[in-house]
C-alpha cells in the first residue's frame, strides 16, 4: 500500500525538513505488521514528492491480530491488507512521521506553522460508503477531492465497481494537519480497524483531531466510525467534542448500518449551556462593555454582539489562528466604522500586564484558566484582578469531580488542560483571590447536576467592592 505527498512550495525540497526524512535517502522502518519505506520519487526546487510504502507481512499480521481469538480461516492470510491503504497505513504514518504530525520542526518552524500547497495520492483506498463519503469527509477540511471508484475487474464491465477508490486530495494546509487528518480518516474510511479500542483511543482521537475535528460538520460520523462499535467511548468523545465546539448540528450518517444508536433524547450541548449561563449571569450584572479573555474562535462573542445594551465588545486571545477564526465567524469588516467602534479583537496574553485590558465593566474567562500552567496563575490574578480590575469577572472551568460520569475517561477532558479542579479547589482559589483584591464571589454550577459529583462546569462570578 502506498501514499504520496507532494508540495510545490518553493523550495519544495523543504518537505524533507518538515517530514524529518532526507530526500536523498531511502529509509526503512520496522512495523508490527510489516515494513514501512520512505523515499522521494521526485525532489526538485519546484516540486517534491515523498512516498510511504507499507509492505505487510501477512503472517505477522495474522499473528498480531489473533491474540486470544483463534481464526482458522484463510482470510487471515489472503485479504486486501497488503494492497489497500487501510488503518494499517494510518498507524505506520503516525509512527514514521510522528514529529511532523506534532507540528514541530527545529530548522523550519515557520514553515511547519504555515499552510503550504499539498497534494496527496492514495491509489487504492477502501472507502466504506463509496466516493461520496470521501467528499463529505475531506471537503469541509479545505481539500479539493477527486475520488474515483475502481472497477472490480477491468475485463468484466458488468461486475461493476469494487469497494475501493483512487483518492487524490489537493489543498493548502499545514502539513501536520494533513497528516493528522489522514491518521484519523484512513481508519474511518476503512472497513475494518484491526486493533483493540482502549479508553486512550478517545485521547488519540481528540489529540489528532485538534483544530479540525470539533468544527467538522461530519464529526459525529467520523467519531463513531473511528471508535468502531464502542458506544461508551463514542459518547465520551462526542460530548468532549461538543464542549470544544457546539456550533454544528451533528449529522446522522446514512451510510453505515452498523453505526451506534444515538441516545434517545438529544441533550443541549454543554458549551451551549455554558454560553446561556454566562449570558444570563452577565444580564443580571448589566455591563455596558465586556472583554472575553481567551475568546478562542469567538463563539461567545457571537452571542454578545446580539446584546443591544453592550456598546463595546472585545475578544482577546494568545492564538492568532483562533483570532482569525473569530474574525471570520463575526464577519468583521475593516471598512465598517460603526462595527469597528463596537467590536475589537486583539492578540495578547493573560499573564502580561496590558493597558488594553482596562476600562471594561465585565471580563469573561470561559474555560481558560485550566489552559495555564498553575505556576502562571498568579500572573493572571495580577493582570485581571489587580491591574485591569473590571467591576465583574466571570470565570468558568471544568468540575473535575464530574469526570467520574464520563465512562472511559481516564485523564483530563482535553489534552491541553494543565489542571482540572474539584468544587473545593475552585472555591478555595476564588475566595482567596476575591479577598486579596477586594472582590466578593458567588459560586454556581452549569449543566446537568449529578447528586454526588455536581455539574460538569463550575462558575465563579466576582463583583468588585
Ligand atoms: N473561551 C473560549 C475558548 C476556551 S479554550 C470558549 O469557551 O470556547 C482556551 C483559550 O484560551 C484558547 O483559545 C487559548 O488560545 C487561550 N489561551 C490560553 N492561554 C492563554 C493566555 N496566556 N492568554 C490568552 N489566551 C490564552
Coordinates of N, CA and C in Angstrom, one line a residue, residues 151-384:
X151 N -13.0 -0.2 -10.8 CA -13.9 -1.3 -11.2 C -13.4 -2.6 -10.6
X152 N -14.3 -3.5 -10.4 CA -13.9 -4.8 -9.8 C -12.9 -5.5 -10.7
X153 N -13.2 -5.6 -12.0 CA -12.3 -6.2 -12.9 C -12.4 -5.5 -14.2
X154 N -11.4 -4.9 -14.7 CA -11.4 -4.1 -16.0 C -12.0 -4.9 -17.1
X155 N -11.8 -6.2 -17.1 CA -12.2 -7.0 -18.2 C -13.6 -7.3 -18.2
X156 N -14.3 -7.1 -17.1 CA -15.7 -7.5 -17.0 C -16.5 -6.3 -16.4
X157 N -17.0 -5.5 -17.4 CA -17.7 -4.3 -17.1 C -18.9 -4.6 -16.2
X158 N -19.6 -5.7 -16.5 CA -20.9 -6.0 -15.8 C -20.7 -6.3 -14.3
X159 N -19.5 -6.5 -13.9 CA -19.2 -6.8 -12.5 C -19.4 -5.5 -11.6
X160 N -19.3 -4.4 -12.3 CA -19.5 -3.1 -11.5 C -18.2 -2.7 -10.8
X161 N -18.5 -1.8 -9.8 CA -17.4 -1.2 -9.1 C -16.9 -2.1 -7.9
X162 N -15.7 -1.9 -7.5 CA -15.2 -2.6 -6.3 C -15.5 -1.6 -5.1
X163 N -15.1 -2.0 -3.9 CA -15.3 -1.1 -2.8 C -14.1 -0.2 -2.6
X164 N -13.3 -0.1 -3.6 CA -12.1 0.7 -3.5 C -12.2 2.0 -4.3
X165 N -11.5 3.0 -3.9 CA -11.4 4.2 -4.7 C -10.0 4.7 -4.8
X166 N -9.8 5.4 -5.9 CA -8.5 6.1 -6.0 C -8.8 7.5 -5.5
X167 N -8.0 7.9 -4.5 CA -8.3 9.2 -3.9 C -7.1 10.2 -4.1
X168 N -7.5 11.4 -4.6 CA -6.5 12.4 -4.8 C -7.0 13.7 -4.1
X169 N -6.2 14.2 -3.2 CA -6.6 15.4 -2.4 C -5.6 16.5 -2.7
X170 N -6.1 17.7 -3.0 CA -5.2 18.9 -3.1 C -5.7 20.0 -2.3
X171 N -4.8 20.8 -1.7 CA -5.3 21.9 -0.9 C -4.1 22.6 -0.3
X172 N -4.4 23.7 0.4 CA -3.3 24.5 1.0 C -3.5 24.3 2.5
X173 N -2.7 23.5 3.1 CA -2.9 23.2 4.6 C -1.6 23.1 5.3
X174 N -1.6 23.1 6.6 CA -0.4 22.8 7.4 C -0.1 21.3 7.2
X175 N 1.1 21.0 7.0 CA 1.5 19.6 6.8 C 1.0 18.7 8.0
X176 N 1.2 19.3 9.3 CA 0.8 18.5 10.5 C -0.7 18.2 10.4
X177 N -1.5 19.2 10.0 CA -2.9 19.0 10.0 C -3.3 17.9 8.9
X178 N -2.6 17.9 7.8 CA -2.9 16.9 6.7 C -2.5 15.5 7.3
X179 N -1.4 15.4 8.0 CA -1.0 14.1 8.5 C -2.0 13.6 9.6
X180 N -2.4 14.5 10.4 CA -3.3 14.1 11.5 C -4.7 13.7 10.9
X181 N -5.1 14.5 9.9 CA -6.4 14.1 9.2 C -6.3 12.7 8.6
X182 N -5.2 12.4 8.0 CA -5.1 11.1 7.4 C -5.1 10.0 8.5
X183 N -4.3 10.3 9.5 CA -4.2 9.3 10.6 C -5.6 8.9 11.2
X184 N -6.5 9.9 11.3 CA -7.8 9.7 11.8 C -8.7 9.1 10.7
X185 N -8.6 9.7 9.5 CA -9.6 9.4 8.5 C -9.4 8.1 7.7
X186 N -8.1 7.6 7.7 CA -7.9 6.3 7.0 C -8.7 5.2 7.7
X187 N -8.6 5.0 9.0 CA -9.5 4.0 9.6 C -10.9 4.3 9.5
X188 N -11.3 5.6 9.4 CA -12.7 6.0 9.3 C -13.3 5.5 8.0
X189 N -12.5 5.5 6.9 CA -12.9 5.1 5.6 C -12.8 3.6 5.5
X190 N -11.9 3.0 6.2 CA -11.6 1.6 6.1 C -12.8 0.7 6.6
X191 N -12.9 -0.5 6.1 CA -13.9 -1.4 6.5 C -13.7 -1.9 7.9
X192 N -12.5 -2.1 8.3 CA -12.2 -2.8 9.5 C -11.0 -2.2 10.2
X193 N -11.1 -1.9 11.4 CA -10.0 -1.5 12.2 C -9.5 -2.7 12.9
X194 N -8.1 -2.9 12.9 CA -7.7 -4.2 13.3 C -7.1 -4.3 14.7
X195 N -7.2 -3.2 15.4 CA -6.7 -3.4 16.8 C -7.7 -3.0 17.8
X196 N -7.5 -3.4 19.0 CA -8.5 -3.2 20.1 C -8.6 -1.7 20.5
X197 N -9.8 -1.3 20.8 CA -10.0 0.1 21.2 C -10.0 0.2 22.7
X198 N -8.9 0.9 23.2 CA -8.9 1.2 24.6 C -9.4 2.6 24.9
X199 N -9.5 2.9 26.2 CA -10.0 4.3 26.5 C -9.1 5.3 25.9
X200 N -7.8 5.0 25.8 CA -6.9 6.1 25.3 C -7.1 6.4 23.8
X201 N -8.0 5.6 23.1 CA -8.3 5.9 21.7 C -9.1 7.2 21.7
X202 N -9.8 7.6 22.7 CA -10.5 8.8 22.7 C -9.5 10.0 22.8
X203 N -8.5 9.8 23.7 CA -7.4 10.8 23.7 C -6.7 11.0 22.4
X204 N -6.4 9.8 21.8 CA -5.7 9.9 20.5 C -6.5 10.6 19.5
X205 N -7.8 10.3 19.5 CA -8.7 11.0 18.5 C -8.8 12.5 18.7
X206 N -8.9 12.9 20.0 CA -9.0 14.3 20.3 C -7.7 15.1 20.0
X207 N -6.6 14.4 20.3 CA -5.3 15.0 20.1 C -5.1 15.1 18.6
X208 N -5.3 14.1 17.9 CA -5.1 14.2 16.4 C -6.1 15.0 15.7
X209 N -7.3 15.2 16.4 CA -8.3 16.0 15.8 C -8.3 17.5 16.2
X210 N -7.2 17.8 17.0 CA -7.1 19.2 17.5 C -7.2 20.2 16.3
X211 N -8.0 21.1 16.4 CA -8.0 22.2 15.4 C -8.9 21.9 14.2
X212 N -9.3 20.7 13.9 CA -10.2 20.5 12.7 C -11.4 19.6 13.0
X213 N -11.3 18.7 14.0 CA -12.4 17.8 14.2 C -13.7 18.4 14.8
X214 N -13.5 19.2 15.9 CA -14.6 19.7 16.6 C -15.5 20.6 15.7
X215 N -14.9 21.3 14.7 CA -15.7 22.1 13.9 C -16.2 21.4 12.6
X216 N -15.9 20.1 12.4 CA -16.2 19.4 11.2 C -17.7 19.0 11.2
X217 N -18.4 19.4 10.1 CA -19.8 19.1 10.1 C -20.1 17.6 10.2
X218 N -19.2 16.7 9.9 CA -19.4 15.3 10.0 C -18.7 14.7 11.2
X219 N -18.5 15.5 12.2 CA -17.7 15.0 13.3 C -18.3 13.8 14.0
X220 N -19.7 13.7 14.0 CA -20.3 12.6 14.7 C -20.1 11.3 13.9
X221 N -20.2 11.4 12.6 CA -19.9 10.2 11.8 C -18.4 9.7 11.9
X222 N -17.5 10.7 11.9 CA -16.1 10.4 12.0 C -15.8 9.7 13.3
X223 N -16.4 10.3 14.4 CA -16.1 9.8 15.7 C -16.6 8.4 15.9
X224 N -17.9 8.2 15.4 CA -18.5 6.8 15.5 C -17.7 5.8 14.8
X225 N -17.3 6.1 13.6 CA -16.6 5.2 12.8 C -15.2 4.9 13.3
X226 N -14.5 6.0 13.8 CA -13.2 5.8 14.3 C -13.1 4.9 15.5
X227 N -14.1 5.1 16.4 CA -14.1 4.3 17.6 C -14.8 2.9 17.4
X228 N -15.1 2.6 16.2 CA -15.7 1.3 16.0 C -17.1 1.2 16.6
X229 N -17.4 0.0 17.2 CA -18.7 -0.1 17.7 C -18.8 0.2 19.2
X230 N -17.8 0.9 19.7 CA -17.7 1.2 21.1 C -18.6 2.3 21.5
X231 N -19.9 2.1 21.9 CA -20.8 3.1 22.2 C -20.4 4.1 23.3
X232 N -19.8 3.5 24.4 CA -19.5 4.3 25.5 C -18.4 5.3 25.2
X233 N -17.4 4.8 24.5 CA -16.3 5.7 24.1 C -16.8 6.7 23.1
X234 N -17.6 6.3 22.2 CA -18.2 7.3 21.2 C -18.9 8.4 21.9
X235 N -19.7 8.1 23.0 CA -20.4 9.1 23.7 C -19.5 10.1 24.4
X236 N -18.4 9.5 25.0 CA -17.5 10.4 25.7 C -16.8 11.3 24.7
X237 N -16.4 10.8 23.6 CA -15.7 11.6 22.6 C -16.6 12.7 22.1
X238 N -17.9 12.3 21.8 CA -18.8 13.3 21.2 C -19.1 14.4 22.2
X239 N -19.2 14.0 23.5 CA -19.5 15.1 24.5 C -18.3 16.0 24.7
X240 N -17.2 15.4 24.6 CA -16.0 16.3 24.7 C -15.8 17.2 23.5
X241 N -16.1 16.6 22.3 CA -16.0 17.5 21.1 C -17.0 18.6 21.2
X242 N -18.2 18.2 21.7 CA -19.3 19.3 21.8 C -18.8 20.4 22.7
X243 N -18.0 20.0 23.7 CA -17.5 21.1 24.6 C -16.6 22.0 23.8
X244 N -15.9 21.5 22.8 CA -14.9 22.3 22.1 C -15.7 23.2 21.1
X245 N -16.7 22.7 20.6 CA -17.4 23.5 19.6 C -18.9 23.0 19.4
X246 N -19.8 23.8 19.8 CA -21.2 23.3 19.7 C -21.9 23.9 18.6
X247 N -21.2 24.5 17.6 CA -21.8 25.2 16.6 C -22.5 24.4 15.5
X248 N -22.1 23.1 15.4 CA -22.6 22.4 14.2 C -23.6 21.3 14.7
X249 N -24.6 21.3 13.9 CA -25.6 20.2 14.1 C -24.9 18.9 13.8
X250 N -25.1 17.9 14.6 CA -24.5 16.6 14.3 C -25.3 15.9 13.3
X251 N -24.6 15.4 12.2 CA -25.3 14.8 11.2 C -25.4 13.3 11.5
X252 N -26.4 12.7 11.0 CA -26.6 11.2 11.2 C -26.1 10.6 9.9
X253 N -25.2 9.6 10.0 CA -24.6 9.0 8.9 C -25.6 8.0 8.2
X254 N -26.0 8.3 7.0 CA -27.0 7.4 6.4 C -26.3 6.2 5.8
X255 N -24.9 6.1 5.9 CA -24.2 5.1 5.1 C -24.1 3.8 5.9
X256 N -23.4 3.8 7.0 CA -23.1 2.5 7.7 C -24.3 2.1 8.5
X257 N -24.8 0.9 8.3 CA -26.0 0.4 9.1 C -25.5 0.1 10.5
X258 N -24.2 -0.2 10.6 CA -23.8 -0.6 12.0 C -23.5 0.5 12.9
X259 N -23.8 1.7 12.5 CA -23.4 2.9 13.4 C -24.1 2.8 14.7
X260 N -23.5 3.3 15.7 CA -24.0 3.3 17.1 C -25.3 4.1 17.1
X261 N -26.3 3.6 17.9 CA -27.5 4.4 18.0 C -27.3 5.6 18.8
X262 N -28.0 6.7 18.5 CA -27.9 7.9 19.3 C -28.6 7.8 20.6
X263 N -28.2 8.5 21.6 CA -29.0 8.5 22.9 C -30.4 9.0 22.5
X264 N -31.5 8.4 23.2 CA -32.8 8.7 22.8 C -33.1 10.2 22.7
X265 N -32.9 10.9 23.9 CA -33.1 12.3 23.9 C -31.8 13.0 23.6
X266 N -31.9 14.0 22.7 CA -30.6 14.7 22.4 C -30.5 15.9 23.3
X267 N -29.5 15.9 24.1 CA -29.4 17.0 25.1 C -28.7 18.2 24.5
X268 N -28.9 19.3 25.1 CA -28.3 20.6 24.6 C -26.8 20.4 24.9
X269 N -26.0 20.7 23.9 CA -24.5 20.5 24.2 C -24.1 21.4 25.3
X270 N -23.1 20.9 26.1 CA -22.6 21.6 27.3 C -22.1 23.0 26.9
X271 N -21.5 23.2 25.8 CA -20.9 24.5 25.6 C -22.0 25.5 25.3
X272 N -23.1 25.1 24.8 CA -24.3 26.0 24.6 C -24.9 26.3 26.0
X273 N -25.0 25.3 26.8 CA -25.5 25.6 28.2 C -24.6 26.6 28.9
X274 N -23.3 26.5 28.6 CA -22.3 27.4 29.2 C -22.6 28.8 28.7
X275 N -22.7 28.9 27.4 CA -23.0 30.3 26.8 C -24.2 30.9 27.4
X276 N -25.3 30.1 27.5 CA -26.6 30.6 28.1 C -26.4 31.0 29.5
X277 N -25.6 30.2 30.3 CA -25.5 30.5 31.7 C -24.6 31.8 31.9
X278 N -23.6 31.9 31.1 CA -22.8 33.2 31.3 C -23.5 34.4 30.8
X279 N -24.3 34.2 29.7 CA -25.0 35.3 29.2 C -26.1 35.8 30.3
X280 N -26.7 34.8 30.9 CA -27.7 35.1 31.9 C -27.1 35.8 33.1
X281 N -25.9 35.4 33.5 CA -25.2 36.0 34.6 C -24.8 37.4 34.2
X282 N -24.3 37.6 33.0 CA -24.0 39.0 32.5 C -25.2 39.9 32.5
X283 N -26.3 39.4 32.1 CA -27.5 40.2 32.0 C -27.9 40.7 33.4
X284 N -27.7 39.8 34.4 CA -28.1 40.2 35.8 C -27.1 41.4 36.2
X285 N -25.9 41.4 35.7 CA -25.0 42.4 36.1 C -25.2 43.7 35.3
X286 N -25.6 43.5 34.0 CA -25.9 44.7 33.2 C -24.7 45.6 32.8
X287 N -23.6 45.0 32.3 CA -22.5 45.8 32.0 C -22.7 46.5 30.6
X288 N -22.0 47.6 30.4 CA -22.1 48.2 29.0 C -20.9 47.8 28.2
X289 N -19.9 47.2 28.8 CA -18.8 46.7 27.9 C -18.2 45.4 28.5
X290 N -17.8 44.5 27.6 CA -17.4 43.2 28.1 C -16.1 42.8 27.3
X291 N -15.1 42.3 28.0 CA -13.9 41.7 27.3 C -13.9 40.2 27.6
X292 N -13.8 39.4 26.5 CA -13.8 38.0 26.6 C -12.3 37.6 26.5
X293 N -11.7 37.2 27.6 CA -10.3 36.9 27.7 C -10.1 35.4 27.4
X294 N -9.3 35.1 26.3 CA -9.2 33.8 25.8 C -10.4 33.4 25.1
X295 N -10.8 34.3 24.1 CA -12.1 34.2 23.4 C -12.1 33.0 22.4
X296 N -11.0 32.4 22.1 CA -11.0 31.3 21.2 C -11.5 31.7 19.8
X297 N -12.3 30.8 19.2 CA -12.8 31.2 17.9 C -14.1 32.0 17.9
X298 N -14.3 32.7 19.1 CA -15.4 33.7 19.1 C -16.8 33.3 19.2
X299 N -17.0 32.0 19.7 CA -18.4 31.6 19.8 C -19.2 32.4 20.8
X300 N -18.6 32.8 21.9 CA -19.4 33.5 22.9 C -19.5 35.0 22.4
X301 N -18.4 35.5 21.7 CA -18.5 36.9 21.2 C -19.7 37.0 20.2
X302 N -20.0 35.9 19.5 CA -21.1 35.9 18.5 C -22.4 36.1 19.3
X303 N -22.5 35.5 20.5 CA -23.7 35.7 21.3 C -23.7 37.2 21.9
X304 N -22.6 37.7 22.3 CA -22.5 39.0 22.9 C -22.9 40.1 21.9
X305 N -22.6 39.9 20.6 CA -22.8 41.1 19.7 C -24.4 41.2 19.5
X306 N -25.1 40.2 19.9 CA -26.6 40.4 19.8 C -27.2 41.1 21.0
X307 N -26.4 41.4 22.0 CA -26.9 42.1 23.2 C -26.9 43.6 22.9
X308 N -28.1 44.2 22.8 CA -28.2 45.6 22.4 C -27.6 46.5 23.4
X309 N -27.6 46.1 24.7 CA -27.0 47.0 25.8 C -25.5 47.2 25.8
X310 N -24.8 46.4 25.0 CA -23.4 46.4 25.0 C -22.8 47.4 24.0
X311 N -22.1 48.4 24.4 CA -21.5 49.4 23.5 C -20.1 49.0 23.0
X312 N -19.5 48.2 23.8 CA -18.1 47.8 23.5 C -17.9 46.3 23.8
X313 N -17.5 45.5 22.8 CA -17.3 44.1 23.0 C -15.9 43.7 22.4
X314 N -15.1 43.1 23.2 CA -13.7 42.8 22.8 C -13.3 41.4 23.1
X315 N -12.6 40.8 22.1 CA -12.1 39.4 22.3 C -10.6 39.5 22.3
X316 N -10.0 38.8 23.3 CA -8.5 38.7 23.3 C -8.1 37.2 23.4
X317 N -7.1 36.9 22.7 CA -6.6 35.5 22.8 C -5.1 35.5 22.5
X318 N -4.4 34.5 22.9 CA -3.0 34.4 22.6 C -2.8 33.8 21.3
X319 N -3.8 33.1 20.7 CA -3.6 32.4 19.5 C -4.1 33.2 18.3
X320 N -3.2 33.5 17.3 CA -3.6 34.2 16.1 C -4.6 33.4 15.3
X321 N -4.4 32.1 15.2 CA -5.3 31.3 14.4 C -6.8 31.4 15.0
X322 N -6.9 31.3 16.3 CA -8.2 31.5 16.9 C -8.8 32.8 16.6
X323 N -8.0 33.9 16.6 CA -8.5 35.2 16.4 C -8.9 35.3 14.9
X324 N -8.2 34.7 14.0 CA -8.6 34.7 12.6 C -10.0 34.0 12.4
X325 N -10.1 32.9 13.2 CA -11.4 32.2 13.1 C -12.5 33.0 13.7
X326 N -12.2 33.8 14.7 CA -13.2 34.6 15.3 C -13.6 35.7 14.4
X327 N -12.6 36.3 13.7 CA -12.9 37.4 12.8 C -13.8 36.9 11.6
X328 N -13.6 35.7 11.2 CA -14.4 35.1 10.1 C -15.8 34.8 10.7
X329 N -15.9 34.3 11.9 CA -17.2 33.9 12.4 C -18.1 35.2 12.6
X330 N -17.4 36.3 13.1 CA -18.1 37.5 13.3 C -18.3 38.4 12.1
X331 N -17.7 37.9 11.0 CA -17.8 38.6 9.7 C -17.3 40.1 9.9
X332 N -16.2 40.2 10.5 CA -15.7 41.6 10.8 C -15.3 42.2 9.4
X333 N -15.7 43.4 9.2 CA -15.4 44.1 8.0 C -14.6 45.4 8.4
X334 N -13.3 45.4 8.0 CA -12.5 46.5 8.5 C -13.0 47.9 8.0
X335 N -13.8 47.9 7.0 CA -14.3 49.2 6.5 C -15.6 49.7 7.2
X336 N -16.1 48.8 8.0 CA -17.4 49.2 8.6 C -17.0 49.9 10.0
X337 N -17.1 51.2 9.9 CA -16.7 52.0 11.1 C -17.5 51.8 12.4
X338 N -18.8 51.7 12.2 CA -19.6 51.5 13.4 C -19.3 50.2 14.0
X339 N -19.2 49.2 13.2 CA -18.8 47.9 13.8 C -17.4 47.9 14.4
X340 N -16.5 48.6 13.8 CA -15.1 48.7 14.3 C -15.1 49.4 15.7
X341 N -16.0 50.4 15.8 CA -16.0 51.1 17.1 C -16.6 50.2 18.2
X342 N -17.5 49.2 17.9 CA -18.1 48.4 18.9 C -17.4 47.1 19.2
X343 N -16.8 46.5 18.1 CA -16.2 45.2 18.3 C -14.7 45.3 18.0
X344 N -13.9 44.6 18.9 CA -12.5 44.6 18.8 C -11.9 43.2 19.0
X345 N -10.9 42.9 18.3 CA -10.2 41.6 18.6 C -8.7 41.9 18.7
X346 N -8.0 41.4 19.7 CA -6.6 41.6 19.6 C -5.9 40.4 20.3
X347 N -4.6 40.3 19.9 CA -3.8 39.3 20.5 C -3.1 39.8 21.7
X348 N -3.1 39.0 22.8 CA -2.4 39.3 24.0 C -2.3 38.1 24.9
X349 N -1.7 38.3 26.0 CA -1.6 37.1 26.9 C -2.0 37.6 28.3
X350 N -2.8 36.6 28.9 CA -3.3 36.9 30.2 C -2.3 36.9 31.3
X351 N -1.0 36.6 31.0 CA 0.0 36.6 32.0 C 0.9 37.8 31.9
X352 N 0.6 38.8 31.1 CA 1.4 40.0 31.0 C 0.5 41.2 31.1
X353 N 0.8 42.1 32.0 CA 0.0 43.3 32.3 C -0.1 44.1 31.0
X354 N -1.4 44.5 30.7 CA -1.6 45.1 29.4 C -2.7 46.2 29.6
X355 N -2.4 47.4 29.2 CA -3.4 48.5 29.4 C -4.6 48.3 28.6
X356 N -4.5 47.5 27.5 CA -5.7 47.3 26.7 C -6.8 46.5 27.4
X357 N -6.5 45.9 28.5 CA -7.5 45.1 29.2 C -8.3 45.9 30.2
X358 N -7.9 47.2 30.4 CA -8.6 48.1 31.3 C -9.8 48.7 30.7
X359 N -10.7 49.2 31.6 CA -11.8 50.1 31.1 C -13.1 49.3 30.8
X360 N -13.2 48.0 31.0 CA -14.4 47.2 30.8 C -15.2 47.0 32.0
X361 N -16.5 47.0 31.9 CA -17.3 46.7 33.1 C -17.3 45.3 33.5
X362 N -17.1 44.4 32.5 CA -17.1 42.9 32.9 C -16.0 42.2 32.0
X363 N -15.4 41.2 32.6 CA -14.5 40.3 31.9 C -14.9 38.9 32.0
X364 N -14.8 38.1 30.9 CA -15.2 36.7 30.9 C -13.9 35.9 30.7
X365 N -13.8 34.9 31.5 CA -12.7 33.9 31.3 C -13.4 32.5 31.3
X366 N -13.8 32.1 30.1 CA -14.6 30.9 29.9 C -13.8 29.8 29.5
X367 N -13.6 28.8 30.4 CA -12.8 27.6 30.1 C -11.4 28.0 29.7
X368 N -10.8 28.9 30.4 CA -9.4 29.4 30.0 C -8.4 29.1 31.1
X369 N -8.8 29.3 32.4 CA -7.7 29.2 33.4 C -7.0 27.8 33.4
X370 N -7.8 26.8 33.1 CA -7.2 25.4 33.1 C -6.2 25.2 32.0
X371 N -6.1 26.2 31.0 CA -5.1 26.0 30.0 C -3.8 26.7 30.4
X372 N -3.7 27.3 31.6 CA -2.5 27.9 32.0 C -1.8 27.0 33.0
X373 N -0.4 27.0 32.9 CA 0.3 26.3 33.9 C 0.0 26.9 35.3
X374 N -0.2 26.0 36.3 CA -0.5 26.5 37.6 C 0.4 27.6 38.1
X375 N 1.7 27.5 37.7 CA 2.7 28.5 38.1 C 2.4 29.8 37.5
X376 N 1.6 29.9 36.4 CA 1.3 31.2 35.8 C 0.0 31.8 36.3
X377 N -0.7 31.1 37.2 CA -2.0 31.6 37.6 C -1.9 32.9 38.4
X378 N -0.8 33.0 39.2 CA -0.5 34.2 40.0 C -0.4 35.4 39.1
X379 N 0.3 35.2 37.9 CA 0.4 36.3 37.0 C -1.0 36.7 36.4
X380 N -1.8 35.7 36.1 CA -3.2 36.0 35.6 C -4.0 36.8 36.7
X381 N -3.8 36.4 38.0 CA -4.6 37.1 39.0 C -4.2 38.6 39.1
X382 N -2.9 38.8 38.9 CA -2.4 40.2 39.0 C -2.9 41.0 37.8
X383 N -2.8 40.4 36.6 CA -3.2 41.1 35.3 C -4.7 41.4 35.4
X384 N -5.6 40.4 35.8 CA -7.0 40.6 35.7 C -7.5 41.4 37.0

